[in-house]
Coordinates of C-alpha atoms and ligand atoms in Angstrom, one line a residue:
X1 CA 7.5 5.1 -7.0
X2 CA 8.6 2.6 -4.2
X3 CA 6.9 -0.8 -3.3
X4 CA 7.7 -3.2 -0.7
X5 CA 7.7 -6.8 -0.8
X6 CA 8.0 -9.6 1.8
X7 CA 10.3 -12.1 1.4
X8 CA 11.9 -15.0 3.7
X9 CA 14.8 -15.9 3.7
X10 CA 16.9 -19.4 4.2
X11 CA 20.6 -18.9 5.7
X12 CA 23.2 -20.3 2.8
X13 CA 26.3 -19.0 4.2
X14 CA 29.8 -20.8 4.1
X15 CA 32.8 -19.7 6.6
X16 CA 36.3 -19.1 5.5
X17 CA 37.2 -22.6 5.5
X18 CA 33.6 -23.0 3.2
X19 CA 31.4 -25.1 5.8
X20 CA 27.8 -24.4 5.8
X21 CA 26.9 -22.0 8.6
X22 CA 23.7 -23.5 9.9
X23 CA 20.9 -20.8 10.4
X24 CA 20.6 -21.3 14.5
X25 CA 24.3 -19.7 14.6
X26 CA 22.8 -17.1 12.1
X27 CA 19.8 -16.3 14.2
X28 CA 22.2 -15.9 16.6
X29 CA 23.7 -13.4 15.4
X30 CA 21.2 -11.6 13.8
X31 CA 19.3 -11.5 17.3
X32 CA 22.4 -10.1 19.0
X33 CA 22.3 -7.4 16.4
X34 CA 18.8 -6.3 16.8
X35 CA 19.5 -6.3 20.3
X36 CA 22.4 -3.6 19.4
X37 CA 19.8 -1.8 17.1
X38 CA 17.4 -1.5 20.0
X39 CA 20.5 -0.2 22.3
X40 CA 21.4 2.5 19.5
X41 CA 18.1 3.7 19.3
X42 CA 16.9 4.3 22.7
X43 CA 20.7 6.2 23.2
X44 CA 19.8 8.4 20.4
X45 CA 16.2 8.8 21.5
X46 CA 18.3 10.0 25.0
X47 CA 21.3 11.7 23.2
X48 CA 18.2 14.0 21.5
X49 CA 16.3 14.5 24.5
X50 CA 19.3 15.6 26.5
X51 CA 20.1 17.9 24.1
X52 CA 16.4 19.4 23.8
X53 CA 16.7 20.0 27.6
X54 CA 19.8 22.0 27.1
X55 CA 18.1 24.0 24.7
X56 CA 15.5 24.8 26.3
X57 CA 16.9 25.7 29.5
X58 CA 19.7 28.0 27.1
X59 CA 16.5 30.0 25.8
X60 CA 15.6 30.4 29.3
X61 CA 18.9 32.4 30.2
X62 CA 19.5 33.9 26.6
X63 CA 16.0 34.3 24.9
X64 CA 17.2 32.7 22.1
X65 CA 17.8 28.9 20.8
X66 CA 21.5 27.6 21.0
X67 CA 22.5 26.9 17.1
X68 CA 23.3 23.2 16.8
X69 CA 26.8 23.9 14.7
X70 CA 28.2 26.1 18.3
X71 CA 27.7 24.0 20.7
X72 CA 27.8 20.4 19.5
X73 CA 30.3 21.7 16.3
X74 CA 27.8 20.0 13.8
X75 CA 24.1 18.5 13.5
X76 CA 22.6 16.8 16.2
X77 CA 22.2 14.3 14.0
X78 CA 25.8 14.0 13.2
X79 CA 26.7 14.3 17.1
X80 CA 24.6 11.4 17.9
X81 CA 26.5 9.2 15.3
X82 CA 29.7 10.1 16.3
X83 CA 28.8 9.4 19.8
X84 CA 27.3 5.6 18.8
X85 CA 28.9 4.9 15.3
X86 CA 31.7 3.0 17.6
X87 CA 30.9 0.0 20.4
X88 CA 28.7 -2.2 18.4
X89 CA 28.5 -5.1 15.8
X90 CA 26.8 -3.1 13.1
X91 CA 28.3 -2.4 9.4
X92 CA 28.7 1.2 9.4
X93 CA 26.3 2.3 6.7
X94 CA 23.4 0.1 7.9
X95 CA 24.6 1.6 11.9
X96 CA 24.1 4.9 10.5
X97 CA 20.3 4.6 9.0
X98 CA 19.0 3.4 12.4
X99 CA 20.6 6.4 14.2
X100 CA 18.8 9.0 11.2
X101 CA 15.3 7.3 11.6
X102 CA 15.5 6.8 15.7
X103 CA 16.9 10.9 15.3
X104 CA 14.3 11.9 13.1
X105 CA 10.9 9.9 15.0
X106 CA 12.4 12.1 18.0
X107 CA 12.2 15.1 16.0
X108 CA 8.9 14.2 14.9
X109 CA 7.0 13.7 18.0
X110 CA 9.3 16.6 20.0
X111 CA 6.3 18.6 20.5
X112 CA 4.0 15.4 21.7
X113 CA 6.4 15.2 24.6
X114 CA 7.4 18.5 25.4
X115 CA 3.4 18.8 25.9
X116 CA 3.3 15.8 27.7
X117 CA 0.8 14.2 25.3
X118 CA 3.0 11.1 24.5
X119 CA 5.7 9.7 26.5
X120 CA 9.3 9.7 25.1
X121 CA 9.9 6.7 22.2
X122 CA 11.3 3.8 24.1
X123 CA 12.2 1.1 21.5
X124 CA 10.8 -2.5 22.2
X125 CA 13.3 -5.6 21.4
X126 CA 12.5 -7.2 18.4
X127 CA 13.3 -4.3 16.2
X128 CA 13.7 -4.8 12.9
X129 CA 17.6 -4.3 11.2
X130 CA 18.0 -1.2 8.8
X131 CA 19.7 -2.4 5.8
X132 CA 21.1 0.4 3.6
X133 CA 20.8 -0.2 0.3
X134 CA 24.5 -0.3 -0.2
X135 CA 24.2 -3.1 1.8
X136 CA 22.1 -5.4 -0.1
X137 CA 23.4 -7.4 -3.2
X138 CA 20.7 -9.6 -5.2
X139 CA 22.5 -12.1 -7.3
X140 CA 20.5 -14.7 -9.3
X141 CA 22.0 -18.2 -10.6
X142 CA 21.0 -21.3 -11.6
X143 CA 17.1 -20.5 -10.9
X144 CA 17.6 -19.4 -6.9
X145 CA 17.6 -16.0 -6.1
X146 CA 20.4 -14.8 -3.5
X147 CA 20.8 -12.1 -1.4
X148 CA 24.2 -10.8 -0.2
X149 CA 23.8 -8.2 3.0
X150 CA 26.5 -6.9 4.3
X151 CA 25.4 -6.7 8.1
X152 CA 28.2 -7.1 10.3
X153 CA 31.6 -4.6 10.3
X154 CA 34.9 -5.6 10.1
X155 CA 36.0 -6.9 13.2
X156 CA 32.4 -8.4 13.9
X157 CA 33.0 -10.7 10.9
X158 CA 36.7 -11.6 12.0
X159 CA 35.2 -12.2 15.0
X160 CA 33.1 -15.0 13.5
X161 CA 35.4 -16.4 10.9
X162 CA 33.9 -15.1 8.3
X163 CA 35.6 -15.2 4.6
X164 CA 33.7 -11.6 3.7
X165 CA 30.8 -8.9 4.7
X166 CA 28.4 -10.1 2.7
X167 CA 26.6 -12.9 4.6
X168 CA 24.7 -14.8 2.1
X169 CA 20.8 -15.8 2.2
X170 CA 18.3 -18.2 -0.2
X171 CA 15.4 -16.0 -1.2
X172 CA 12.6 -18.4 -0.9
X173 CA 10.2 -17.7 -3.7
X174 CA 6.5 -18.7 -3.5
X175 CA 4.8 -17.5 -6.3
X176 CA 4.8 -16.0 -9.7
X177 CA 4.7 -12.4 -9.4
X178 CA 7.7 -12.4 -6.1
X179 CA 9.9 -14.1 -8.9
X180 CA 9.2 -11.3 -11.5
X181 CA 10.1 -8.8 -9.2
X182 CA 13.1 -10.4 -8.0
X183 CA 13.6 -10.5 -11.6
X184 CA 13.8 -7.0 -12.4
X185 CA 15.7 -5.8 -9.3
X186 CA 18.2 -8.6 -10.8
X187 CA 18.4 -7.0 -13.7
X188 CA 18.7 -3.7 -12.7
X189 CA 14.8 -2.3 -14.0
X190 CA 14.3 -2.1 -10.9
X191 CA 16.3 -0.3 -8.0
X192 CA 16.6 -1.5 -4.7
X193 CA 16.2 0.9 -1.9
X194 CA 17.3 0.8 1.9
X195 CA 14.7 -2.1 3.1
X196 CA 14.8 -4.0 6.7
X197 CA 15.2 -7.4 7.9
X198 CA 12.5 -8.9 10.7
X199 CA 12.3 -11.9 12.3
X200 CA 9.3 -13.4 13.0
X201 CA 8.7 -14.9 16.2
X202 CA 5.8 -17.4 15.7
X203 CA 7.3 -18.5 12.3
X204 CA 10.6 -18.2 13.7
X205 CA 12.3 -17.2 10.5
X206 CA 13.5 -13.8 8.8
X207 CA 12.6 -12.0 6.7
X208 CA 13.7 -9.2 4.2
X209 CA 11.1 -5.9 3.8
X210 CA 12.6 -5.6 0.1
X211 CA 12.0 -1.9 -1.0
X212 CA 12.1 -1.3 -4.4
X213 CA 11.9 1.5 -6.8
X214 CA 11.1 2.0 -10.1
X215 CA 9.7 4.7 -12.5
X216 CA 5.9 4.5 -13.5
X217 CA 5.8 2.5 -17.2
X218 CA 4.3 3.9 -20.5
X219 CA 3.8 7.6 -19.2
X220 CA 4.8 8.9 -22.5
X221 CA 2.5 6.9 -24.7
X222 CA -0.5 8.3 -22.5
X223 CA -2.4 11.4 -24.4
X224 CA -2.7 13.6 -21.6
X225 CA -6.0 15.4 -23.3
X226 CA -7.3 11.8 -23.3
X227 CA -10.4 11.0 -20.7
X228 CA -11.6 7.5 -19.5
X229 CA -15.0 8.0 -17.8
X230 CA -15.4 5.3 -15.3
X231 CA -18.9 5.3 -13.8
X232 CA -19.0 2.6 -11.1
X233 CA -22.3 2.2 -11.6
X234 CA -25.8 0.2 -10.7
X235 CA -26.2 -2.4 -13.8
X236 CA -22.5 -3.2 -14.2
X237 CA -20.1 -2.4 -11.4
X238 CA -17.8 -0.8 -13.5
X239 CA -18.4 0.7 -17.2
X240 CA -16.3 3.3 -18.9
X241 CA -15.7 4.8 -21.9
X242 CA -14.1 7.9 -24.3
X243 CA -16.0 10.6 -25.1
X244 CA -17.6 9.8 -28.5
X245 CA -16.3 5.7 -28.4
X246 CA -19.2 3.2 -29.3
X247 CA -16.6 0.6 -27.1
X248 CA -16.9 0.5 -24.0
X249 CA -15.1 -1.2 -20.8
X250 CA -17.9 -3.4 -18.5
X251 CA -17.4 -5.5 -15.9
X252 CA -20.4 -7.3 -15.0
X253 CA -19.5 -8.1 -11.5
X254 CA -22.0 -11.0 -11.4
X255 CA -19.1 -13.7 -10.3
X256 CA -18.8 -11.9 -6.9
X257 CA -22.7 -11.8 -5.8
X258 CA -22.8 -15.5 -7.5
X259 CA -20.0 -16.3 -4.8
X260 CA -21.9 -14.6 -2.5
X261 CA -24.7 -16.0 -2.8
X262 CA -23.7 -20.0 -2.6
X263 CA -20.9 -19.3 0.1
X264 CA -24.0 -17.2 1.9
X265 CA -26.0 -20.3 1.4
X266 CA -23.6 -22.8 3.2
X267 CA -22.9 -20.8 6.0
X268 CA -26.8 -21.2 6.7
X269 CA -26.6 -24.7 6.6
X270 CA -23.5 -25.0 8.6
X271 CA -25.2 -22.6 11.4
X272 CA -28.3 -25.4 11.2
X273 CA -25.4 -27.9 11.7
X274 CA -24.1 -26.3 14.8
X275 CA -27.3 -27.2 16.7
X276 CA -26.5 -30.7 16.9
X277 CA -22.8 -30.8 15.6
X278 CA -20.1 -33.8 16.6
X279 CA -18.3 -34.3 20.4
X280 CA -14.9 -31.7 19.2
X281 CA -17.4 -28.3 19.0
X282 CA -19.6 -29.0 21.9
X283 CA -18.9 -27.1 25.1
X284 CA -16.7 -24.6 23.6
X285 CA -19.4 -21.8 24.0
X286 CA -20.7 -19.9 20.6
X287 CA -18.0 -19.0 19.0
X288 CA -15.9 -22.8 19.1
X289 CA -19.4 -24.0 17.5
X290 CA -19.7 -21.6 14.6
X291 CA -15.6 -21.4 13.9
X292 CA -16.2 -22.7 10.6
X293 CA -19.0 -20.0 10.0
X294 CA -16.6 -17.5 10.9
X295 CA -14.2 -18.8 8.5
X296 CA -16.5 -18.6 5.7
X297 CA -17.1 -14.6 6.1
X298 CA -13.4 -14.1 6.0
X299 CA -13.9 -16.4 2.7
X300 CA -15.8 -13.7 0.8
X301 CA -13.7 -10.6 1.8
X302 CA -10.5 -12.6 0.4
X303 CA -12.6 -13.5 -2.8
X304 CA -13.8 -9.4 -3.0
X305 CA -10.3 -8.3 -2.7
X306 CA -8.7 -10.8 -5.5
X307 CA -11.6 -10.2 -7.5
X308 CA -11.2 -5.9 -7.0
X309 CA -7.6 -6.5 -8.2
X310 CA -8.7 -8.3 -10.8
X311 CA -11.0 -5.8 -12.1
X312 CA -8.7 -2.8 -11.4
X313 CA -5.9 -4.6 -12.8
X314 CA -7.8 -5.0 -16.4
X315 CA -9.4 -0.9 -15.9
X316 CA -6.3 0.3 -15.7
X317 CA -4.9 -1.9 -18.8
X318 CA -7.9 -0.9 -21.0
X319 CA -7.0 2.8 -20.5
X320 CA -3.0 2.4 -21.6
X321 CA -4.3 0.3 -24.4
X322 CA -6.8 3.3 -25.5
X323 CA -3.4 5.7 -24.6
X324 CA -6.0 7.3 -22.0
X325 CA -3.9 9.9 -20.0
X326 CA -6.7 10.8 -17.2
X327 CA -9.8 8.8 -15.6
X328 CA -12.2 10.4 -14.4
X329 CA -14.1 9.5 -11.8
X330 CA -16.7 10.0 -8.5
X331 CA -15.3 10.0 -5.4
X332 CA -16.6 8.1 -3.2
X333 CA -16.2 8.0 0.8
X334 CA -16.7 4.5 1.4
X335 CA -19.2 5.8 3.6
X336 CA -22.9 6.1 2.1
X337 CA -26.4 5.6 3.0
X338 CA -27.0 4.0 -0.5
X339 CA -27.8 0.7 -0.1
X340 CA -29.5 -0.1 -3.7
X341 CA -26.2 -0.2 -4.9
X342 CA -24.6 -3.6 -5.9
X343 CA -22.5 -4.5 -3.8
X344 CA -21.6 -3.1 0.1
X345 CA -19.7 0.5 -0.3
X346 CA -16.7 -0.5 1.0
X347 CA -16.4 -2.7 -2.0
X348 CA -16.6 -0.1 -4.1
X349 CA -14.7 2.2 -2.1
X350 CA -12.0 -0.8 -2.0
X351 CA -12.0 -0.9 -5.6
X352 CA -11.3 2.9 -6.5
X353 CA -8.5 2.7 -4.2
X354 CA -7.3 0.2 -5.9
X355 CA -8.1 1.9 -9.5
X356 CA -6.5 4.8 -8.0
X357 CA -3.1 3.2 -6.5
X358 CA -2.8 1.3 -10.4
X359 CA -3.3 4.6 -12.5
X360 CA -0.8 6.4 -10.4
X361 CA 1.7 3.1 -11.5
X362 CA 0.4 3.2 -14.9
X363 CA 1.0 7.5 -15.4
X364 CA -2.6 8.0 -15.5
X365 CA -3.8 11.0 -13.8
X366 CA -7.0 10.8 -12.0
X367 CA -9.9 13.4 -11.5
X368 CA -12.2 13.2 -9.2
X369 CA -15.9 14.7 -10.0
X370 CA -19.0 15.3 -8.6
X371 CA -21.7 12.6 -10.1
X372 CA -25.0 14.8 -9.9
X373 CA -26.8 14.5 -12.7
X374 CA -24.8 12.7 -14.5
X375 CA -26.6 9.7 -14.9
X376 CA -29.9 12.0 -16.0
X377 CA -27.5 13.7 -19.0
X378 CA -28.2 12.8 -22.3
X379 CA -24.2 12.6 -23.5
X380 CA -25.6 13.7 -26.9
X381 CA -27.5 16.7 -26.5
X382 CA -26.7 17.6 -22.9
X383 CA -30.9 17.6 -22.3
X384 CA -31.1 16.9 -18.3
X385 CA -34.2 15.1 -17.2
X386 CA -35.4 12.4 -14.7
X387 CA -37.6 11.2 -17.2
X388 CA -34.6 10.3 -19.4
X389 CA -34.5 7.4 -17.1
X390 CA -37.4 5.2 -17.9
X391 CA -36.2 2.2 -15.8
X392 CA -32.7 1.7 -14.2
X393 CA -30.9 -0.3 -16.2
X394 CA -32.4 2.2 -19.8
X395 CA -31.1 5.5 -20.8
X396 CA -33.9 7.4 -23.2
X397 CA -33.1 11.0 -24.4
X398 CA -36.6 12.5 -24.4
X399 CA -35.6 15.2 -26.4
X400 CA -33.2 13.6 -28.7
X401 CA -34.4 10.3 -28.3
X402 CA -30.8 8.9 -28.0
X403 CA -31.2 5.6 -26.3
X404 CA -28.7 3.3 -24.3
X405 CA -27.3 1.4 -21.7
X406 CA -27.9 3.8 -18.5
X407 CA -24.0 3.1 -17.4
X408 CA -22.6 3.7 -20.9
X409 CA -24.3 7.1 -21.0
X410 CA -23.3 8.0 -17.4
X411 CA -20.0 7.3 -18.2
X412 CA -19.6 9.4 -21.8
X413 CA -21.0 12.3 -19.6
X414 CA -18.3 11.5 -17.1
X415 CA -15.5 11.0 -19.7
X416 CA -16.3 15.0 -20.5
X417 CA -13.4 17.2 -19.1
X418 CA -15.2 19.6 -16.8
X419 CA -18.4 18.3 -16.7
X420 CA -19.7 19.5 -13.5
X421 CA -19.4 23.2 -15.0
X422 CA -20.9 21.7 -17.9
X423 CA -24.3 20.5 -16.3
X424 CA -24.3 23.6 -13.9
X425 CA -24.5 26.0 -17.1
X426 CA -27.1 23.6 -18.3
X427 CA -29.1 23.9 -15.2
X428 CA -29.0 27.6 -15.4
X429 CA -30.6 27.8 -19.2
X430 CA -33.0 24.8 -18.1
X431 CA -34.3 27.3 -15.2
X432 CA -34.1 30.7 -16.8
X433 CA -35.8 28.8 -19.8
X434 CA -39.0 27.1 -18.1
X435 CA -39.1 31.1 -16.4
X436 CA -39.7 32.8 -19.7
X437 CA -42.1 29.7 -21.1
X438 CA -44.4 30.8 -17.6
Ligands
ZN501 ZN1 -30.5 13.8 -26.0

């Protein structure tokens, strides 16, 4: 499993006779290299389209594709390195990486052009550097993180008066969980992978797309016959539960509508305000006036978004702590004409992407299901009615009489491995039944 993270980065590089190289000369040269990555890739964009012409205009006279290995001795690929690997600033490995991924986009989108539905890749500048991951060394010391890239070749860095490849950079860490994944790729739990350097143009600084990999935790202690039912549901947003388990996982989801609700409350009263607000938001048409309204909407998506972490974060926990080796679950679409439901869809839709992104960290398989009838099932004697549901929020067996929350019961039906087979069988001796009783 590979994640990415974003981190900028502060120039801390000495020369050989150990002055501080200031970051402007950096930038420098870290421009001039992207303009050399841009050069490299637009030639191997050519180098590939030349030799697609060739081959095409070879099956013309012969009726048959010309093999790669007798005309060019080797791979395209490999041709196309050989032809760039020399002529520029780049260290070899990284040099290498750009060629494969401009060689392989061609390859990709071959038939787009040959059709004529997309015109041939023409790299803008700005591109970002491919480092290999040879080429990045994290180093950690006296509570800085530091990264070592080796960007440059050999003559480049004589060139500069450098003391070594490795040009050295301050990781500038913001918050908690950037420094625990530093942490780990420090320590070797987690493996860094071939990432890219950007520069960003309206921060003016760099950056380092960090690509790291590591294996999914705690896969082992996970009993695969083990089923979390998650019913994301009308009462609670989330409740689930284990087949026959009086405990239960809820989340009561009433902190988001409460934010809602009072953020929804003082974008009212700042629309009111816009009618007759101060001298810096008049006669900036609609949208100057109600900026601050705008601001506000933006407000609740970032508050639905930490909050659907939140609550995915602490499903997904309550599952490895109950050594739950599958969830089960409905699939939703995000789409839905539903609207009694909680909250908006896409919330919900948000959220099981989210459940379903942690559980594939976590080792936890995940099933999707169809819901019908679920939430009309008694869990204990399998009796489907609609009169089992008295009110919304109430579950009432009318044949058993087993009585409970209406999201607890939904969710022991769910938690049932094959369920939709289940209640289809049901159905059938529910019909055939009520023939034989008329
Ligand atoms: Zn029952």
């Amino acid at each position: 499993m590979q994640k990415v993270l974003k981190v900028q980065l502060i120039c801390e590089h000495f020369d050989q006779e150990g002055n501080a190289v200031d970051y402007k000369t950096i930038c420098k040269l870290l421009w001039e290299l992207q303009k050399q990555t841009r050069e490299i890739k637009n030639k191997s964009i050519q180098y590939c389209w030349e030799y697609s012409n060739f081959s095409s205009d070879y099956y013309k006279e012969h009726h048959e594709y010309p093999k790669e290995k007798d005309i060019l001795s080797y791979t395209l690929g490999g041709y196309v390195n050989d032809k760039l690997k020399a002529g520029n600033d780049l260290y070899s490995a990284n040099c290498s990486t750009t060629i494969r991924t401009a060689c392989a986009e061609f390859k990709n989108a071959k038939s787009d052009f040959l059709r004529g539905d997309k015109s041939i890749i023409s790299y803008k500048a700005n591109q970002p550097l491919d480092l290999h991951n040879k080429s990045i060394r994290l180093e950690y010391q006296n509570g800085t993180f530091y990264f070592w890239l080796k960007l440059l070749n050999k003559s480049a860095v004589k060139a500069n008066g450098f003391r070594n490849t490795e040009i050295r950079f301050k990781a500038l860490v913001k918050d908690n969980s950037t420094r625990t994944i530093l942490e780990r790729c420090a320590a070797s739990v987690y493996d860094i992978a071939a990432s890219k350097l950007l520069y960003d143009r309206k921060k003016k600084c760099w950056y380092l797309n960090l690509v790291y990999a590591f294996e999914p935790q705690l896969a082992k202690a996970l009993d695969p016959e083990k089923i979390l039912g998650v019913d994301l549901g009308i009462h609670y947003p989330i409740c689930a539960s284990v087949f026959g388990d009086l405990k239960r996982f809820t989340i009561d989801g009433g902190e988001i509508e409460a934010f809602r609700r009072r953020v929804e409350a003082r974008k009212i009263s700042m629309l009111k305000q816009g009618k007759n607000c101060g001298e810096g938001r008049i006669g900036h048409g609609i949208r100057a006036r109600n900026k601050p309204v705008y601001a506000i909407s933006d407000k609740i998506a970032r508050f639905r978004d930490t909050m659907n972490h939140k609550y995915s974060r602490a499903l997904i926990d309550y599952a490895v702590k109950n050594g739950c080796g599958v969830i089960q679950m409905e699939k939703l679409t995000g789409v839905t004409a539903d609207a009694n439901r909680f909250m908006k869809n896409w919330t919900y839709f948000d959220l099981q992407t989210k459940i379903e992104y942690k559980a594939k960290e976590a080792g936890i398989q995940i099933i999707f299901i169809d819901p019908h009838y679920t939430s009309q099932r008694c869990s204990k004697c399998g009796y489907i009615d609609r009169e089992n549901r008295p009110v919304q929020s109430r579950f009432s067996c009318q044949k058993c009489g087993f009585t409970e929350n209406a999201d607890y019961n939904a969710s022991q039906n769910i938690s049932i491995r094959n369920i939709e087979k289940l209640i289809e069988a049901q159905l059938q001796t529910k019909c055939e039944s009520q023939a034989d009783n008329s």
